[in-house]
Amino acid sequence: MLGKKPVTAQKRGETRALCLGLGMVACSVIMYFFIGITIVPLYNKSVWTNRGICELKNASIKEQQHCSFNDGSSDENKFQYPCLDIMVNLTPVGQVVKLYHQEETVFRNPKCSYIPPTLKNYTAVQENVEKVRQNFTEAQVFYCYYDPSGQEATVLLYRQYLPEFLLFTFVWPSLMLIGGVLIIVLVKISQYFSILLAPQYRTGI
């Protein structure tokens, strides 16, 4: 009886470790699936891969033509803000194009070059948009991202979905998958040696 108790406790520990390893593998697969249906499509849509120099041509605020912004609400006119329109000269190709803050700006409201971070206080939003316009006016020349194929006739000030960003999103599920597989392998090795040593335990008892 004394010899069986350690063996029983070992089997329980192996079972729990095996469940942990399988759970980690399952979670990593779910995370891979989530990344595949959310982040990867956005990364593929980000065609602004080349970096160039942009010269400001015009930065104006359309005071009389506010851009409606729908944040998942049925009321499309729930949010309104001054529409900042920025036109730049893309020096690598010598073409005047519209500049956007980042990919999200293009996807959510292509009419305006900039979407304020918060839209609750209109006065604060107006001041924020004006400050951004002044920053562009003072800078005049700055780096921007453009589509080298020329199919997308717009440029970005910042890129959200860089290759480094996509790689970083795969780090945690990959670590979890590796950890889960290692746990499962170690449990299987432990079970294998337990089977090999089982006759010796019986002989000793």
mmCIF file of C-alpha atoms in Angstrom:
data_model
loop_
_atom_site.group_PDB
_atom_site.id
_atom_site.type_symbol
_atom_site.label_atom_id
_atom_site.label_comp_id
_atom_site.label_asym_id
_atom_site.label_seq_id
_atom_site.Cartn_x
_atom_site.Cartn_y
_atom_site.Cartn_z
ATOM 1 C CA MET A 1 0.000 0.000 0.000
ATOM 2 C CA LEU A 2 2.826 2.405 0.791
ATOM 3 C CA GLY A 3 4.363 1.763 -2.600
ATOM 4 C CA LYS A 4 1.131 2.448 -4.471
ATOM 5 C CA LYS A 5 0.461 5.889 -2.956
ATOM 6 C CA PRO A 6 3.447 7.652 -4.612
ATOM 7 C CA VAL A 7 2.525 6.025 -7.921
ATOM 8 C CA THR A 8 -1.104 7.188 -7.617
ATOM 9 C CA ALA A 9 0.000 10.737 -6.737
ATOM 10 C CA GLN A 10 2.389 10.704 -9.693
ATOM 11 C CA LYS A 11 -0.402 9.662 -12.055
ATOM 12 C CA ARG A 12 -2.641 12.448 -10.780
ATOM 13 C CA GLY A 13 0.157 14.964 -11.292
ATOM 14 C CA GLU A 14 0.775 13.685 -14.803
ATOM 15 C CA THR A 15 -2.929 13.921 -15.616
ATOM 16 C CA ARG A 16 -3.107 17.523 -14.399
ATOM 17 C CA ALA A 17 0.064 18.458 -16.297
ATOM 18 C CA LEU A 18 -1.293 16.799 -19.437
ATOM 19 C CA CYS A 19 -4.553 18.751 -19.135
ATOM 20 C CA LEU A 20 -2.550 21.954 -18.669
ATOM 21 C CA GLY A 21 -0.471 21.231 -21.769
ATOM 22 C CA LEU A 22 -3.533 20.419 -23.881
ATOM 23 C CA GLY A 23 -5.277 23.552 -22.587
ATOM 24 C CA MET A 24 -2.291 25.709 -23.546
ATOM 25 C CA VAL A 25 -2.226 24.191 -27.037
ATOM 26 C CA ALA A 26 -5.966 24.755 -27.446
ATOM 27 C CA CYS A 27 -5.681 28.397 -26.282
ATOM 28 C CA SER A 28 -2.816 29.044 -28.687
ATOM 29 C CA VAL A 29 -4.851 27.634 -31.578
ATOM 30 C CA ILE A 30 -7.757 29.913 -30.658
ATOM 31 C CA MET A 31 -5.400 32.908 -30.487
ATOM 32 C CA TYR A 32 -3.951 32.016 -33.908
ATOM 33 C CA PHE A 33 -7.470 31.823 -35.318
ATOM 34 C CA PHE A 34 -8.407 35.195 -33.784
ATOM 35 C CA ILE A 35 -5.271 36.845 -35.188
ATOM 36 C CA GLY A 36 -5.953 35.256 -38.567
ATOM 37 C CA ILE A 37 -9.459 36.715 -38.875
ATOM 38 C CA THR A 38 -8.780 40.146 -37.356
ATOM 39 C CA ILE A 39 -5.187 41.398 -37.594
ATOM 40 C CA VAL A 40 -3.889 39.542 -40.666
ATOM 41 C CA PRO A 41 -6.598 40.947 -43.013
ATOM 42 C CA LEU A 42 -5.816 44.480 -41.787
ATOM 43 C CA TYR A 43 -2.113 43.866 -42.353
ATOM 44 C CA ASN A 44 -2.815 42.650 -45.898
ATOM 45 C CA LYS A 45 -4.876 45.783 -46.598
ATOM 46 C CA SER A 46 -1.994 48.010 -45.512
ATOM 47 C CA VAL A 47 -0.354 48.535 -48.906
ATOM 48 C CA TRP A 48 1.599 51.631 -47.839
ATOM 49 C CA THR A 49 4.903 49.810 -47.444
ATOM 50 C CA ASN A 50 7.468 52.276 -48.817
ATOM 51 C CA ARG A 51 8.735 55.277 -46.894
ATOM 52 C CA GLY A 52 9.250 58.602 -48.649
ATOM 53 C CA ILE A 53 9.266 62.345 -48.094
ATOM 54 C CA CYS A 54 6.113 64.434 -48.297
ATOM 55 C CA GLU A 55 5.884 68.194 -48.704
ATOM 56 C CA LEU A 56 2.788 69.940 -47.416
ATOM 57 C CA LYS A 57 0.667 71.581 -50.117
ATOM 58 C CA ASN A 58 -2.474 72.418 -48.187
ATOM 59 C CA ALA A 59 -3.890 71.779 -44.694
ATOM 60 C CA SER A 60 -7.419 73.064 -44.265
ATOM 61 C CA ILE A 61 -10.367 72.435 -41.970
ATOM 62 C CA LYS A 62 -13.757 72.130 -43.609
ATOM 63 C CA GLU A 63 -15.739 74.045 -40.993
ATOM 64 C CA GLN A 64 -18.987 73.948 -42.957
ATOM 65 C CA GLN A 65 -18.665 70.301 -43.961
ATOM 66 C CA HIS A 66 -18.374 68.244 -40.803
ATOM 67 C CA CYS A 67 -17.675 64.593 -41.329
ATOM 68 C CA SER A 68 -20.172 62.234 -39.743
ATOM 69 C CA PHE A 69 -18.587 59.333 -37.915
ATOM 70 C CA ASN A 70 -20.428 56.131 -37.113
ATOM 71 C CA ASP A 71 -18.933 54.197 -34.180
ATOM 72 C CA GLY A 72 -21.107 51.121 -34.514
ATOM 73 C CA SER A 73 -24.261 53.013 -33.615
ATOM 74 C CA SER A 74 -27.429 53.025 -35.680
ATOM 75 C CA ASP A 75 -27.384 56.828 -35.543
ATOM 76 C CA GLU A 76 -24.846 57.863 -38.195
ATOM 77 C CA ASN A 77 -24.950 61.525 -37.101
ATOM 78 C CA LYS A 78 -24.156 60.803 -33.491
ATOM 79 C CA PHE A 79 -20.566 62.041 -33.795
ATOM 80 C CA GLN A 80 -19.429 65.032 -35.831
ATOM 81 C CA TYR A 81 -16.091 66.765 -35.967
ATOM 82 C CA PRO A 82 -14.270 69.284 -38.179
ATOM 83 C CA CYS A 83 -12.870 67.532 -41.215
ATOM 84 C CA LEU A 84 -9.133 68.083 -41.605
ATOM 85 C CA ASP A 85 -8.058 67.795 -45.230
ATOM 86 C CA ILE A 86 -4.309 67.482 -45.889
ATOM 87 C CA MET A 87 -2.804 67.417 -49.362
ATOM 88 C CA VAL A 88 0.890 66.715 -49.841
ATOM 89 C CA ASN A 89 3.397 66.369 -52.632
ATOM 90 C CA LEU A 90 4.880 62.878 -52.632
ATOM 91 C CA THR A 91 8.422 63.599 -53.743
ATOM 92 C CA PRO A 92 9.420 60.050 -54.864
ATOM 93 C CA VAL A 93 6.731 60.153 -57.577
ATOM 94 C CA GLY A 94 6.116 63.906 -57.850
ATOM 95 C CA GLN A 95 2.375 63.607 -57.302
ATOM 96 C CA VAL A 96 -0.047 65.558 -55.105
ATOM 97 C CA VAL A 97 -2.029 63.122 -52.973
ATOM 98 C CA LYS A 98 -4.196 63.061 -49.858
ATOM 99 C CA LEU A 99 -2.500 62.264 -46.560
ATOM 100 C CA TYR A 100 -4.104 60.230 -43.770
ATOM 101 C CA HIS A 101 -3.015 59.851 -40.176
ATOM 102 C CA GLN A 102 -2.896 56.034 -40.286
ATOM 103 C CA GLU A 103 -4.646 52.990 -41.795
ATOM 104 C CA GLU A 104 -7.546 53.189 -39.365
ATOM 105 C CA THR A 105 -8.337 56.680 -40.646
ATOM 106 C CA VAL A 106 -8.679 55.378 -44.197
ATOM 107 C CA PHE A 107 -10.810 52.411 -43.167
ATOM 108 C CA ARG A 108 -13.150 54.351 -40.838
ATOM 109 C CA ASN A 109 -13.595 57.684 -42.601
ATOM 110 C CA PRO A 110 -11.748 58.287 -45.886
ATOM 111 C CA LYS A 111 -13.257 61.774 -46.209
ATOM 112 C CA CYS A 112 -10.998 63.221 -43.514
ATOM 113 C CA SER A 113 -7.258 63.021 -42.975
ATOM 114 C CA TYR A 114 -7.500 62.760 -39.197
ATOM 115 C CA ILE A 115 -9.897 61.295 -36.628
ATOM 116 C CA PRO A 116 -9.646 62.808 -33.112
ATOM 117 C CA PRO A 117 -9.002 60.304 -30.312
ATOM 118 C CA THR A 118 -12.177 61.356 -28.466
ATOM 119 C CA LEU A 119 -15.364 62.822 -29.908
ATOM 120 C CA LYS A 120 -17.404 63.582 -26.781
ATOM 121 C CA ASN A 121 -16.463 67.239 -26.253
ATOM 122 C CA TYR A 122 -16.818 69.184 -29.502
ATOM 123 C CA THR A 123 -14.814 72.167 -28.233
ATOM 124 C CA ALA A 124 -11.905 69.930 -27.262
ATOM 125 C CA VAL A 125 -12.192 68.103 -30.591
ATOM 126 C CA GLN A 126 -12.074 71.392 -32.475
ATOM 127 C CA GLU A 127 -8.963 72.489 -30.574
ATOM 128 C CA ASN A 128 -7.297 69.110 -31.187
ATOM 129 C CA VAL A 129 -7.926 69.233 -34.938
ATOM 130 C CA GLU A 130 -6.649 72.816 -35.128
ATOM 131 C CA LYS A 131 -3.495 71.846 -33.232
ATOM 132 C CA VAL A 132 -2.848 68.980 -35.650
ATOM 133 C CA ARG A 133 -3.301 71.344 -38.604
ATOM 134 C CA GLN A 134 -0.808 73.789 -37.086
ATOM 135 C CA ASN A 135 1.709 70.983 -36.539
ATOM 136 C CA PHE A 136 1.561 70.105 -40.233
ATOM 137 C CA THR A 137 1.846 73.762 -41.212
ATOM 138 C CA GLU A 138 4.964 74.165 -39.074
ATOM 139 C CA ALA A 139 6.576 70.913 -40.230
ATOM 140 C CA GLN A 140 6.056 71.409 -43.995
ATOM 141 C CA VAL A 141 8.323 68.441 -44.852
ATOM 142 C CA PHE A 142 8.037 65.041 -43.165
ATOM 143 C CA TYR A 143 8.272 61.307 -43.781
ATOM 144 C CA CYS A 144 5.250 59.408 -45.037
ATOM 145 C CA TYR A 145 4.326 55.945 -46.310
ATOM 146 C CA TYR A 146 3.029 55.250 -49.803
ATOM 147 C CA ASP A 147 2.013 52.366 -52.047
ATOM 148 C CA PRO A 148 4.964 51.512 -54.334
ATOM 149 C CA SER A 149 2.610 49.935 -56.883
ATOM 150 C CA GLY A 150 0.757 53.233 -57.291
ATOM 151 C CA GLN A 151 -2.672 51.608 -57.007
ATOM 152 C CA GLU A 152 -3.448 53.466 -53.763
ATOM 153 C CA ALA A 153 -3.188 57.194 -54.515
ATOM 154 C CA THR A 154 -2.935 58.190 -50.853
ATOM 155 C CA VAL A 155 -0.190 58.317 -48.219
ATOM 156 C CA LEU A 156 0.024 57.705 -44.482
ATOM 157 C CA LEU A 157 1.809 59.634 -41.783
ATOM 158 C CA TYR A 158 2.111 56.510 -39.584
ATOM 159 C CA ARG A 159 1.735 52.795 -40.232
ATOM 160 C CA GLN A 160 -0.030 50.729 -37.588
ATOM 161 C CA TYR A 161 0.354 47.330 -39.190
ATOM 162 C CA LEU A 162 4.095 47.010 -39.667
ATOM 163 C CA PRO A 163 5.749 43.576 -40.122
ATOM 164 C CA GLU A 164 7.161 43.970 -36.597
ATOM 165 C CA PHE A 165 3.632 44.470 -35.246
ATOM 166 C CA LEU A 166 2.380 41.315 -36.962
ATOM 167 C CA LEU A 167 5.366 39.368 -35.669
ATOM 168 C CA PHE A 168 4.759 40.602 -32.129
ATOM 169 C CA THR A 169 1.117 39.439 -32.217
ATOM 170 C CA PHE A 170 2.309 35.893 -32.942
ATOM 171 C CA VAL A 171 4.835 35.839 -30.083
ATOM 172 C CA TRP A 172 2.460 35.019 -27.199
ATOM 173 C CA PRO A 173 0.441 32.274 -28.927
ATOM 174 C CA SER A 174 3.704 30.763 -30.207
ATOM 175 C CA LEU A 175 5.228 30.735 -26.720
ATOM 176 C CA MET A 176 2.044 29.209 -25.332
ATOM 177 C CA LEU A 177 2.023 26.545 -28.049
ATOM 178 C CA ILE A 178 5.673 25.666 -27.440
ATOM 179 C CA GLY A 179 5.120 25.543 -23.685
ATOM 180 C CA GLY A 180 2.068 23.317 -24.044
ATOM 181 C CA VAL A 181 3.853 20.927 -26.399
ATOM 182 C CA LEU A 182 6.855 20.715 -24.061
ATOM 183 C CA ILE A 183 4.601 19.883 -21.104
ATOM 184 C CA ILE A 184 2.858 17.150 -23.093
ATOM 185 C CA VAL A 185 6.199 15.697 -24.234
ATOM 186 C CA LEU A 186 7.585 15.708 -20.686
ATOM 187 C CA VAL A 187 4.460 13.979 -19.371
ATOM 188 C CA LYS A 188 4.704 11.316 -22.061
ATOM 189 C CA ILE A 189 8.397 10.766 -21.249
ATOM 190 C CA SER A 190 7.535 10.465 -17.558
ATOM 191 C CA GLN A 191 4.791 7.949 -18.325
ATOM 192 C CA TYR A 192 7.178 5.965 -20.537
ATOM 193 C CA PHE A 193 9.797 5.673 -17.803
ATOM 194 C CA SER A 194 7.094 4.849 -15.263
ATOM 195 C CA ILE A 195 6.071 1.869 -17.396
ATOM 196 C CA LEU A 196 9.692 0.737 -17.733
ATOM 197 C CA LEU A 197 10.322 0.995 -13.996
ATOM 198 C CA ALA A 198 6.990 -0.532 -12.963
ATOM 199 C CA PRO A 199 8.347 -4.164 -12.837
ATOM 200 C CA GLN A 200 11.194 -3.035 -10.578
ATOM 201 C CA TYR A 201 8.726 -1.449 -8.151
ATOM 202 C CA ARG A 202 6.693 -4.663 -8.080
ATOM 203 C CA THR A 203 9.815 -6.735 -7.473
ATOM 204 C CA GLY A 204 10.922 -4.464 -4.640
ATOM 205 C CA ILE A 205 7.543 -4.641 -2.979
#
